[in-house]
Short mmCIF file of C-alpha atoms and ligand atoms in Angstrom, two decimals:
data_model
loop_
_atom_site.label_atom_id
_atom_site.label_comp_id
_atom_site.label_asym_id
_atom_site.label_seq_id
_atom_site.Cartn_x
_atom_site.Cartn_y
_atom_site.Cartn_z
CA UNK P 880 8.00 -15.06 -28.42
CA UNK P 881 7.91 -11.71 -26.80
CA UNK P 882 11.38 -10.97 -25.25
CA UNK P 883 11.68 -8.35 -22.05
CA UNK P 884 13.10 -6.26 -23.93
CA UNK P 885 11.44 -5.76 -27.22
CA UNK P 886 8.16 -6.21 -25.18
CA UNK P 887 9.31 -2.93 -22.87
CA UNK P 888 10.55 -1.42 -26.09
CA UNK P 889 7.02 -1.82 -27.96
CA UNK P 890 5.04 -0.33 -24.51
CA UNK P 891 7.30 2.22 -23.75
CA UNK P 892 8.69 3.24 -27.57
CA UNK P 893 11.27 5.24 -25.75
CA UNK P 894 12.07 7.26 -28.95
CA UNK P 895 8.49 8.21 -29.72
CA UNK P 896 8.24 10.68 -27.27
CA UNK P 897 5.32 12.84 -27.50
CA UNK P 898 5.00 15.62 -25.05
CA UNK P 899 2.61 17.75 -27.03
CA UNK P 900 0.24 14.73 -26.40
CA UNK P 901 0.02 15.74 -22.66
CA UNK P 902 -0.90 19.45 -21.95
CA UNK P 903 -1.85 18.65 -18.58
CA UNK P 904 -1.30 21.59 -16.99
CA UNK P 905 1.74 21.39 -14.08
CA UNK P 906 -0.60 22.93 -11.05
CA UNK P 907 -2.22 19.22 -11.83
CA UNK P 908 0.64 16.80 -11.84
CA UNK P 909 -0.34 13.44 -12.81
CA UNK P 910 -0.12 10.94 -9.98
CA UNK P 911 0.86 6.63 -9.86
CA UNK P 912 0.32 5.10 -6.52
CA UNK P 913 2.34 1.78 -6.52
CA UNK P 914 1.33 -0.20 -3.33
CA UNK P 915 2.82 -3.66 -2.60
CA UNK P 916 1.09 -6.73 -1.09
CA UNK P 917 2.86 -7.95 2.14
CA UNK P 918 6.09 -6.44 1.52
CA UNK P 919 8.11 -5.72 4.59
CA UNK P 920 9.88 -2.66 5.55
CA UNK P 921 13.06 -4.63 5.22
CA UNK P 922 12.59 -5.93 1.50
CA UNK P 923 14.19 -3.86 -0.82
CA UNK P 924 17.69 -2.45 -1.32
CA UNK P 925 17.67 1.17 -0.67
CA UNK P 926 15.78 -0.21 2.96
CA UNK P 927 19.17 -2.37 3.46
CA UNK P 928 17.57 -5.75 2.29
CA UNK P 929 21.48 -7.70 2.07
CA UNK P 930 20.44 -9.95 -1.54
CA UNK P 931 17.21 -8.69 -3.04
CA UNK P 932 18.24 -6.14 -6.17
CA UNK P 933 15.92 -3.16 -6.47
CA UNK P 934 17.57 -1.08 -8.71
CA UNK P 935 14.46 0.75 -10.00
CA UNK P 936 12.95 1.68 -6.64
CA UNK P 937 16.70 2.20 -5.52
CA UNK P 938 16.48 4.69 -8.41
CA UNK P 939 13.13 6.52 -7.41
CA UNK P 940 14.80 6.61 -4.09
CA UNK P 941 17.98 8.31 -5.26
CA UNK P 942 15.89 10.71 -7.49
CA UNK P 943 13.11 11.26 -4.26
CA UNK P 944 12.06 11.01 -1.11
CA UNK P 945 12.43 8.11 1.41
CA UNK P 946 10.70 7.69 4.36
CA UNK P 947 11.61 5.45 7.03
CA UNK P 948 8.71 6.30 9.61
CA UNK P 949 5.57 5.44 6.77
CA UNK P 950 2.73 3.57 8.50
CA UNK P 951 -0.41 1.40 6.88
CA UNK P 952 -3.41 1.86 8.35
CA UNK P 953 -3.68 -1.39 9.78
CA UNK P 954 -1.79 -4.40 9.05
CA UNK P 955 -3.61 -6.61 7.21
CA UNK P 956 -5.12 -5.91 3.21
CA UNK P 957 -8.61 -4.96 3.09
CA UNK P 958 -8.52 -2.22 5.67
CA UNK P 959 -4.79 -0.75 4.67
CA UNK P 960 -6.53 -0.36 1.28
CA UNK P 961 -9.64 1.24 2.59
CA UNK P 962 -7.64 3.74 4.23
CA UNK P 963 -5.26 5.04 1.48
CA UNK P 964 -8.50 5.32 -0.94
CA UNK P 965 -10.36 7.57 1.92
CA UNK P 966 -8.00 8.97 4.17
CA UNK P 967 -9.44 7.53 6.68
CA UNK P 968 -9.03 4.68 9.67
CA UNK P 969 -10.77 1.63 8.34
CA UNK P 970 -13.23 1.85 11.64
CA UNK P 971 -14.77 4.52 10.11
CA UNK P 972 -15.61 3.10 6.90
CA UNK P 973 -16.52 -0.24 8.58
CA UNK P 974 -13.98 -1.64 6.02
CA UNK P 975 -11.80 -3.65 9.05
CA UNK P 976 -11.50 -6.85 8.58
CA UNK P 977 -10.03 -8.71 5.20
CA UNK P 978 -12.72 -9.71 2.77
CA UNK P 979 -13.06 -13.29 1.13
CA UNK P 980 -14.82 -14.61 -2.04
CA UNK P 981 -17.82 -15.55 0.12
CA UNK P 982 -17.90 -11.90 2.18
CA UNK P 983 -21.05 -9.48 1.28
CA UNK P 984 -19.44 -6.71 2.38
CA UNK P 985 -17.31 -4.31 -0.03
CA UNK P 986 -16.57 -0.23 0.41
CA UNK P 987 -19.60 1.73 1.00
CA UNK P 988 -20.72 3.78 -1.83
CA UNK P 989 -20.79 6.35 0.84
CA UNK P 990 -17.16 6.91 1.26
CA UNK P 991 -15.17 9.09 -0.98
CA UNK P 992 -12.29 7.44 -2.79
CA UNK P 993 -9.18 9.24 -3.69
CA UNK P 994 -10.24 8.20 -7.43
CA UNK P 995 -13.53 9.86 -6.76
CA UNK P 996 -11.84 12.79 -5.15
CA UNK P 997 -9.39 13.05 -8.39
CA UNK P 998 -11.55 12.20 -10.94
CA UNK P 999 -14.01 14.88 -9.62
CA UNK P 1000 -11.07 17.08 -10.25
CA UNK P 1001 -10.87 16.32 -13.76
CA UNK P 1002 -8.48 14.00 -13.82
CA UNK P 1003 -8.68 9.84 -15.82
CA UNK P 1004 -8.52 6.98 -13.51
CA UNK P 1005 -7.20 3.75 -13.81
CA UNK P 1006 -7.21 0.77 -10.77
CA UNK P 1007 -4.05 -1.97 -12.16
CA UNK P 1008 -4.16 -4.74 -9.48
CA UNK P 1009 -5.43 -6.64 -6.73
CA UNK P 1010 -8.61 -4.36 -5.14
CA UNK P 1011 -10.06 -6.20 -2.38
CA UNK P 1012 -12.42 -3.91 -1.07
CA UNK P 1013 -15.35 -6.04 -1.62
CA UNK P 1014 -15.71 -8.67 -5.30
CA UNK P 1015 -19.46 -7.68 -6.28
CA UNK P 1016 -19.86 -5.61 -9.09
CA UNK P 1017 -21.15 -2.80 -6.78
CA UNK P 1018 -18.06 -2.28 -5.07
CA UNK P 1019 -15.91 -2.85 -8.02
CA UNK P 1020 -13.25 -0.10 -8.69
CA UNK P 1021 -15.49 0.91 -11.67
CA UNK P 1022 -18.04 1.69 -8.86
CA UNK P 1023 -15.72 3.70 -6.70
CA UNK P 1024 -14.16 6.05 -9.25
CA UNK P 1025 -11.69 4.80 -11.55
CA UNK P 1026 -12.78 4.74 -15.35
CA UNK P 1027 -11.68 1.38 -15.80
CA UNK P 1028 -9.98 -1.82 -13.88
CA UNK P 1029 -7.77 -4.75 -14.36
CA UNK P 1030 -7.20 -7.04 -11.69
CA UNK P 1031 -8.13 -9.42 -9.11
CA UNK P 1032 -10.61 -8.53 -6.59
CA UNK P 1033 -9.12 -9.81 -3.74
CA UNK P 1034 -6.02 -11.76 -2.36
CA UNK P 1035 -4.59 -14.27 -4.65
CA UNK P 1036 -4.27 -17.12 -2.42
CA UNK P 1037 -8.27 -17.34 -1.86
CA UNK P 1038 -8.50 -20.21 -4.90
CA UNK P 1039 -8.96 -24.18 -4.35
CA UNK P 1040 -5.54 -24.13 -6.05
CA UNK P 1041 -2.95 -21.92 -4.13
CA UNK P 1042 0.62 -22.53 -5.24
CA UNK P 1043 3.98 -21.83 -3.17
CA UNK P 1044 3.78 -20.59 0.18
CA UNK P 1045 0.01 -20.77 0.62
CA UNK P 1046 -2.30 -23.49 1.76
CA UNK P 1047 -5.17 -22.31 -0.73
CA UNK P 1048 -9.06 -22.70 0.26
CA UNK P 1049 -11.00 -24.74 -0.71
CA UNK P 1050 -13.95 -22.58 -0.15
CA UNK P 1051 -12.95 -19.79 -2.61
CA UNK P 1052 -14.06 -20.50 -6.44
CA UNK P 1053 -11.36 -20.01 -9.01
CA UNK P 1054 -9.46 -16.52 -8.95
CA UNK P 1055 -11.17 -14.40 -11.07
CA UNK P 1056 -9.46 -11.70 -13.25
CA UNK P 1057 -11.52 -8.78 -14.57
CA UNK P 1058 -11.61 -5.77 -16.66
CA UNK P 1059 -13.91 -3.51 -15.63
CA UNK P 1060 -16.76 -5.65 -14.22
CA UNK P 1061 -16.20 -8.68 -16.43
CA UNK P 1062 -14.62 -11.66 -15.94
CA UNK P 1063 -11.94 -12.20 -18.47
CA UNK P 1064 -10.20 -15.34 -17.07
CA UNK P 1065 -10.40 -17.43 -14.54
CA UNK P 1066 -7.41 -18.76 -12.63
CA UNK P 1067 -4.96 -16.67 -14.65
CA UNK P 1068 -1.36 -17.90 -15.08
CA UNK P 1069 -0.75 -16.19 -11.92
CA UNK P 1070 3.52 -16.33 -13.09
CA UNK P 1071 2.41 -13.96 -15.56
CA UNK P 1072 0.40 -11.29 -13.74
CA UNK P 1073 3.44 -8.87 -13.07
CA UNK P 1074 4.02 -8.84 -16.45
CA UNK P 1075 0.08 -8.37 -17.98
CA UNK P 1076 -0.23 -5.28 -14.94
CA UNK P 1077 2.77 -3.73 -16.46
CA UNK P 1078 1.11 -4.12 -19.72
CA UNK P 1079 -2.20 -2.40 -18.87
CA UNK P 1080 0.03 0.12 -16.54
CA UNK P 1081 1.87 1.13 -19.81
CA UNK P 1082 -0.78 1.49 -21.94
CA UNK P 1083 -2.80 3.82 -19.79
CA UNK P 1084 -0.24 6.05 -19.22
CA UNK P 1085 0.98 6.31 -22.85
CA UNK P 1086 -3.11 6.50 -23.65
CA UNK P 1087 -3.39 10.35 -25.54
CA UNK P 1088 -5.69 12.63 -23.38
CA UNK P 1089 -5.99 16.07 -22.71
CA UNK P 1090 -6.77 15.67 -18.67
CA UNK P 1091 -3.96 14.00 -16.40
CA UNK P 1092 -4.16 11.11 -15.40
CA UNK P 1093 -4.44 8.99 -11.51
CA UNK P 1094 -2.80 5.33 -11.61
CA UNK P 1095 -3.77 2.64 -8.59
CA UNK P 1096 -1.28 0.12 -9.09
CA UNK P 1097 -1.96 -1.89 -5.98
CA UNK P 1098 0.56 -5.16 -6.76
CA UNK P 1099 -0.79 -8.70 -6.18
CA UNK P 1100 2.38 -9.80 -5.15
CA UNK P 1101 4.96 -10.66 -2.55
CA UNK P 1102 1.33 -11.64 -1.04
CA UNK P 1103 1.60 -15.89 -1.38
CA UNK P 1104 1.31 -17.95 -3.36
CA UNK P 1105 3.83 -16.32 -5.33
CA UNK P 1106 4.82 -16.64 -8.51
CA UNK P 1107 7.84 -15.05 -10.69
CA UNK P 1108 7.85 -14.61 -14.49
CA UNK P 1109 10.23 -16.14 -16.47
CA UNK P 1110 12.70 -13.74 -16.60
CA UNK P 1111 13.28 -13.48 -12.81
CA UNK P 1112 12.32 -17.30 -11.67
CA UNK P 1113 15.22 -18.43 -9.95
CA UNK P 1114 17.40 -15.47 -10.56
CA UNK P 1115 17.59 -14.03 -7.28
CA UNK P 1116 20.34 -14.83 -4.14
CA UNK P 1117 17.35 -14.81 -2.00
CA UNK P 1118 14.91 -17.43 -3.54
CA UNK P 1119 11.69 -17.23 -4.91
CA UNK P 1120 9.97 -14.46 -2.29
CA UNK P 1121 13.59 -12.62 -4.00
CA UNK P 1122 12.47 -12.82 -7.65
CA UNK P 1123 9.30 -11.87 -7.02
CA UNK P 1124 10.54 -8.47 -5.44
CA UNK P 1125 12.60 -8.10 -7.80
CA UNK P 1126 10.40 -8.57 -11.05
CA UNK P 1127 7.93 -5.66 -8.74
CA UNK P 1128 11.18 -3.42 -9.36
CA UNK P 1129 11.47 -4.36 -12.97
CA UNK P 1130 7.75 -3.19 -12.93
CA UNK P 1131 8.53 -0.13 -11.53
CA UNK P 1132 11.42 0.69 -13.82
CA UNK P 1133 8.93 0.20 -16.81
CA UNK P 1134 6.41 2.66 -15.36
CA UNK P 1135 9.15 5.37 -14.53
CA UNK P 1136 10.58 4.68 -18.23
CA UNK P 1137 6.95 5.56 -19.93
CA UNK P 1138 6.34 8.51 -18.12
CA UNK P 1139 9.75 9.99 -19.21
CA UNK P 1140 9.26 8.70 -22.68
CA UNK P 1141 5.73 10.42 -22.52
CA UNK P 1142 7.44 13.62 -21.55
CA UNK P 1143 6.08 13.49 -18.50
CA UNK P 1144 9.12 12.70 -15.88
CA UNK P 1145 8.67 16.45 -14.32
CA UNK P 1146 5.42 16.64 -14.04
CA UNK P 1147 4.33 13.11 -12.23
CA UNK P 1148 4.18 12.25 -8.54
CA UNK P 1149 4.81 8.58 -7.66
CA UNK P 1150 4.87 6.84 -4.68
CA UNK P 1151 5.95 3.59 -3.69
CA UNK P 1152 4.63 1.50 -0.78
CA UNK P 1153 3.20 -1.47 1.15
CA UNK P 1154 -0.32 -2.60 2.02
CA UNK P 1155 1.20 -4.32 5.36
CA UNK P 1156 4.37 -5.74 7.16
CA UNK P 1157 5.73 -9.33 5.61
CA UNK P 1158 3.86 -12.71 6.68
CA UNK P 1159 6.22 -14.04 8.60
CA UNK P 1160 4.10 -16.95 9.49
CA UNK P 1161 4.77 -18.16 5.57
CA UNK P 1162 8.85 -18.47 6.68
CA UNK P 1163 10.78 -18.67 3.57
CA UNK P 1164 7.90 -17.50 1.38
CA UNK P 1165 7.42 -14.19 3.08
CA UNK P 1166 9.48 -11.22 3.62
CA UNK P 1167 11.08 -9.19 6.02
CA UNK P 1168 10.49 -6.01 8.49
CA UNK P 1169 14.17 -5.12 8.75
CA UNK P 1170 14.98 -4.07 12.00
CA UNK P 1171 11.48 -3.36 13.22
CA UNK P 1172 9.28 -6.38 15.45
CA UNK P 1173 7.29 -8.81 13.80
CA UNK P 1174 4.70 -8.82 11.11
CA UNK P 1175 1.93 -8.72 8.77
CA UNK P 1176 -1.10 -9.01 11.45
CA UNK P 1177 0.59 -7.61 14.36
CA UNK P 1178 0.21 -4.09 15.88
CA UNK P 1179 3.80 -4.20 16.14
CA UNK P 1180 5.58 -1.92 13.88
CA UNK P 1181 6.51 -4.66 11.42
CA UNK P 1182 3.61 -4.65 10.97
CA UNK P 1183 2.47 -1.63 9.93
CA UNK P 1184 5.28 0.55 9.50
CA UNK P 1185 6.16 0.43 5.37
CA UNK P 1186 8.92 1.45 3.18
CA UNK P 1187 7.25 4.43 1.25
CA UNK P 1188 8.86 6.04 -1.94
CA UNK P 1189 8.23 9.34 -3.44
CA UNK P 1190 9.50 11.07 -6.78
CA UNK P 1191 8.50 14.30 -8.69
CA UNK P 1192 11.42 15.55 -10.43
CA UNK P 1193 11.95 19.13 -9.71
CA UNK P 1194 9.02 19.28 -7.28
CA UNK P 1195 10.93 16.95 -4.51
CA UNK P 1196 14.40 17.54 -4.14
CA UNK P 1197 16.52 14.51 -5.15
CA UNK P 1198 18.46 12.26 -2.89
CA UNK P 1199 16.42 12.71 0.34
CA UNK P 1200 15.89 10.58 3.11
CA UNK P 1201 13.19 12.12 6.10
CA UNK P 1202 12.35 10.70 9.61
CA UNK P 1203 9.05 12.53 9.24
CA UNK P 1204 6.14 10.53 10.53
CA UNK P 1205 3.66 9.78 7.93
CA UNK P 1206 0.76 7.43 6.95
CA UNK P 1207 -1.22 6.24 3.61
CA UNK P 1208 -4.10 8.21 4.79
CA UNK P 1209 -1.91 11.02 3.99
CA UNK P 1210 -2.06 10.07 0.44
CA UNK P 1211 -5.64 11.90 -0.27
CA UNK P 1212 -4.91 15.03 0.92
CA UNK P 1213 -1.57 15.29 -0.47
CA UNK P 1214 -3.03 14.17 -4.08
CA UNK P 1215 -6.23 16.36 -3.38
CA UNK P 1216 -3.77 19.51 -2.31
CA UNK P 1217 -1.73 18.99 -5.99
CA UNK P 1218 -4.97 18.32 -7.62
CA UNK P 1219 -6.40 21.61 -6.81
CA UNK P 1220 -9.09 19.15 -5.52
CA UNK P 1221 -11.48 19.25 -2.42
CA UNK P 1222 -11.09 16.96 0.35
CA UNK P 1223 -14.12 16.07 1.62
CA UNK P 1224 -15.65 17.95 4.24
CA UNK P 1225 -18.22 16.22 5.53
CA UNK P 1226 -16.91 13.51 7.71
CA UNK P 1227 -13.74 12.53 9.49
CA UNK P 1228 -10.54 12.92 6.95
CA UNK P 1229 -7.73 11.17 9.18
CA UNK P 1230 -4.57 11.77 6.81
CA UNK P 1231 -2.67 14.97 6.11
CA UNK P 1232 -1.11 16.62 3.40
CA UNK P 1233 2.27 15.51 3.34
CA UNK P 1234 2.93 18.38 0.42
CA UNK P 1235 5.63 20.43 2.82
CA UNK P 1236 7.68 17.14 3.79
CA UNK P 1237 7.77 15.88 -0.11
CA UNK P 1238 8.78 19.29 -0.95
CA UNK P 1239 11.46 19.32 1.45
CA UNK P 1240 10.13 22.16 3.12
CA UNK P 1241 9.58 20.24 6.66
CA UNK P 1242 11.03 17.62 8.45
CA UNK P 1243 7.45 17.09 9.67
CA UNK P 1244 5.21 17.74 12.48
CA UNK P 1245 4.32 15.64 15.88
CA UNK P 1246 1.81 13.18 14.55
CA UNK P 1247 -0.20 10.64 16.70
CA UNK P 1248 -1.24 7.35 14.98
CA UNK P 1249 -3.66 4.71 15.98
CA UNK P 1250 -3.12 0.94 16.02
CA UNK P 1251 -6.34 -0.97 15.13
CA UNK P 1252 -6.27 -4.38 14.73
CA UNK P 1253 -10.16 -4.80 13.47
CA UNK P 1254 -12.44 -2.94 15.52
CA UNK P 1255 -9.91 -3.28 18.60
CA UNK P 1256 -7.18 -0.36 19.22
CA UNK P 1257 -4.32 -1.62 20.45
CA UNK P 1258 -1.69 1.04 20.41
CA UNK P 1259 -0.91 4.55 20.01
CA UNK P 1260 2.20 6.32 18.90
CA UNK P 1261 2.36 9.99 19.88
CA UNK P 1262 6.02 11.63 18.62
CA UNK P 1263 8.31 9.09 19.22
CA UNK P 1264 6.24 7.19 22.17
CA UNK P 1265 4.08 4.06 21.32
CA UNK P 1266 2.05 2.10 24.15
CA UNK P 1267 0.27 -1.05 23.61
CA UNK P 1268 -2.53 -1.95 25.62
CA UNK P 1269 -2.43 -5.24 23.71
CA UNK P 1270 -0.72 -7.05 21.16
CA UNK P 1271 -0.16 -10.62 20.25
CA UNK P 1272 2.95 -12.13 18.07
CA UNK P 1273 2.59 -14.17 15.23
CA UNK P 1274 5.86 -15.83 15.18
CA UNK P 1275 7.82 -16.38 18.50
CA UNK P 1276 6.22 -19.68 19.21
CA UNK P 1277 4.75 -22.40 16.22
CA UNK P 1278 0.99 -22.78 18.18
CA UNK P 1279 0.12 -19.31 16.41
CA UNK P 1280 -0.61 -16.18 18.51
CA UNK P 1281 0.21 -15.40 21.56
CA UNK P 1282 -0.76 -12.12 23.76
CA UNK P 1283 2.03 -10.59 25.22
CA UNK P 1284 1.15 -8.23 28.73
CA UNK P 1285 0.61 -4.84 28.25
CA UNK P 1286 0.96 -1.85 28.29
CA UNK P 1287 4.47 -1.45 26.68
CA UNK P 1288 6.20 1.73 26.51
CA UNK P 1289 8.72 2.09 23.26
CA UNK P 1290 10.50 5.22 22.66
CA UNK P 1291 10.53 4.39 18.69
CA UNK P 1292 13.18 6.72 17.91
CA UNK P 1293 15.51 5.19 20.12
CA UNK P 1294 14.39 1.74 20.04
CA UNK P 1295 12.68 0.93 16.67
CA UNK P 1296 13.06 -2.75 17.51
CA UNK P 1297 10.40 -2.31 20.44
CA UNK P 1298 12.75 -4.26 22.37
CA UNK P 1299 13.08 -2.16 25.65
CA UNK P 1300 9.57 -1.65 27.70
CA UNK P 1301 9.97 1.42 29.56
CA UNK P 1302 6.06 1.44 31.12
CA UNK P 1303 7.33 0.89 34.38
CA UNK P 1304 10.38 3.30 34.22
CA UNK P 1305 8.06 6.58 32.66
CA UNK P 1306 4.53 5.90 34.20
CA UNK P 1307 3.93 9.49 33.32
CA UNK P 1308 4.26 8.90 29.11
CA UNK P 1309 2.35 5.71 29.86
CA UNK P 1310 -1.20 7.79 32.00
CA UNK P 1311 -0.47 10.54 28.95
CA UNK P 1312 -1.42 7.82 26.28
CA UNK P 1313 -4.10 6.00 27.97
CA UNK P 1314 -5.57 9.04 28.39
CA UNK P 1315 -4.85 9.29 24.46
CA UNK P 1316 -6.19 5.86 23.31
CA UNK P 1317 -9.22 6.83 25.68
CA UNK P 1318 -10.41 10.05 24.30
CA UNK P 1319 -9.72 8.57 20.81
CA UNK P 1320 -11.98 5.40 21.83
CA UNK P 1321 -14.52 7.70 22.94
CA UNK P 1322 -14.78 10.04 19.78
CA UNK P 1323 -14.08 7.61 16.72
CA UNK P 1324 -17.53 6.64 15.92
CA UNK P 1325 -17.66 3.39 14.07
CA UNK P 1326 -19.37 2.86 10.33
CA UNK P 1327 -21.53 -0.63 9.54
CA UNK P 1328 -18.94 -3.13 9.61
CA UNK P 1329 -18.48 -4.83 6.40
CA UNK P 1330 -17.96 -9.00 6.28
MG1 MG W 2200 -1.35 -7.30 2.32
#
């Protein structure tokens, strides 16, 4: 049987480096997007979780960038994903609500994906995960501009047989996995999918090719059910959701390990993040947000508000941590702006590049971020101000949600619990961002809304 080690040691054949094998040249820096599944801002060492080990990402964190004010798009899958592959709110795509095995909608072959944008650019694509931007072989990754896939196409708990934290459906028809638009298996050993995405994750990068290269690694997991390997079942202080987590950082290390042994360590961005805050609703078996308010469906900002990673050796000073507000949407521009790539002109681009912050050249600029929660906006943050004009909690009472009255004033900076309303106390913040939330209701022009 395969041990961890020899099995790193035969993808990553650390002493076979071959930089000759990668002339890519440096003005286009290859690029790995690792995005988690329901992991909370609070989950991983270097973001003060007290018993889950994430020595890897603690690592990338040492060697990189941290941010600790990185927002989702929204805070559920399907439209956090549809934003960091356009750049764009999920209203706009129509991509706003989470898709299921029985859903006919998927991403419109009008948008322009970051793989497209890449790709375009000259650059090989690869898509390592759970999609979920619609199952049909139309909106397939293969369809929306990655050479090849290996995943799931949507969450991993919509199967008649869900296992540990997740009530399964009955509705859904055994979890497909695919590669490209095939399906290899059905109901995969799910304990085992960490290990097979590392697998395909290795290969591609080590794969010999003149053009650079663009990794999606969106991670199935800590989304529920979940399931460990065998190597980190039961190893970790805080339970299963722990050894999950922590076999994600084992992941991690493996991809930062190939892409030194490739010679490529100085001349690869990565960045690490979250789809959306932890399910809190799923108690032991989901995560946490840290310090910040609630969860995973909530326009709270533990819901939305991620731990995001980022490391380029000798591109991003080491060893940083910034305050500077940020968002996935930023994600296509920045790749675009290191591509040499065009972002597209022709429609709404909602994300910035974030290439002066990574480069440690700003401390970042006043942003102002919208809260949707479907097609409804419920917040706004503007600099450190965020008002909701409604919310709902997922967790402070067992019925299930519960509105709480807006609006609510937070000054985040001082209070990134969102535990102190201050509506009534600065009634001139609070007619600044309704007046905010109103032009932006006004202008943001929706696309068909995909179900
Ligand atoms: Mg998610």
């Amino acid at each position: 049987m395969i041990t961890r080690r020899n099995f790193a040691q035969a993808l990553t054949g650390a002493a076979f480096a071959a930089p000759s094998l990668f002339p890519a040249p440096a003005h286009q820096p290859n690029i790995i997007m690792i995005y988690a599944d329901d992991l909370g801002y609070g989950d991983l060492g270097c973001y003060g979780h007290p018993t889950i080990r994430t020595p890897n990402l603690d690592r990338m964190a040492a060697e990189g960038l941290k941010f600790t004010q990185f927002y989702s798009a929204a805070p559920v899958c399907t439209p956090s994903r549809a934003a960091l592959m356009t750049g764009r709110l999920p209203v706009r795509s129509g991509m706003t609500r989470v898709l299921f095995p029985y859903s006919d909608g998927g991403m419109p072959d009008g948008e322009i994906t970051v793989a497209e944008t890449l790709r375009g650019a000259g650059y090989r694509t690869a898509c390592v995960g759970k999609w979920h931007l619609g199952w049909q072989t139309k909106y397939l990754p293969t369809r929306h501009g990655f050479d090849s896939y290996f995943g799931i196409p949507y969450s991993n708990d919509m199967t008649p047989t869900a296992g540990p934290g997740a009530p399964g459906s009955a509705k859904s028809p055994p979890l497909p996995l695919y590669r490209n638009e095939e399906v290899l298996e059905r109901e995969p050993d799910q304990s085992r999918l960490t290990e097979r995405y590392t697998a395909e994750a290795v290969g591609f990068i080590r794969q010999q090719s003149r053009k650079p290269f663009f990794l999606y690694y969106p991670q199935t997991f800590p989304h529920v059910p979940l399931y460990a390997g065998a190597k980190f079942k039961g190893k970790s202080l805080r339970g299963l959701y722990g050894d999950v987590v922590e076999e994600i950082d084992w992941s991690v290390g493996e991809i930062l390990r190939t892409v030194k042994a490739v010679g490529q360590d100085g001349n690869t961005l990565i960045v690490f993040s979250s789809d959306n805050g932890p399910w809190l609703i799923r108690k032991e078996f989901g995560g946490s947000a840290g310090l910040l308010r609630e969860g995973k469906g909530t326009t709270w900002d533990g819901g939305m508000r991620e731990p995001c990673i980022a490391r380029w050796p000798g591109r991003i000073p080491a060893g940083r941590t910034t305050a500077a507000v940020a968002s996935t949407m930023d994600m296509l521009p920045t790749f675009a702006a290191y591509a040499g790539a065009q972002v597209p002109k022709d429609r709404e681009i909602d994300g910035q590049s974030l290439a002066p912050v990574l480069e440690g050249k700003s401390e970042g600029w006043e942003r102002t971020l919208y809260y949707w929660s479907d097609t409804e906006l419920r917040a706004v943050r503007k600099g450190p101000w965020k008002l909701h004009v409604r919310t709902n909690n997922q967790v402070d009472q067992p019925g299930g949600a519960r509105d709480v009255n807006p609006p609510l004033l937070y000054h985040l900076e001082n209070d990134p619990s969102e535990k102190y309303d201050l509506a009534a106390a600065r009634p001139e913040i609070v007619k600044d961002l309704l007046a905010v939330l109103d032009q932006h209701k006004q202008t943001t022009r929706f696309g068909e809304l995909q179900r």
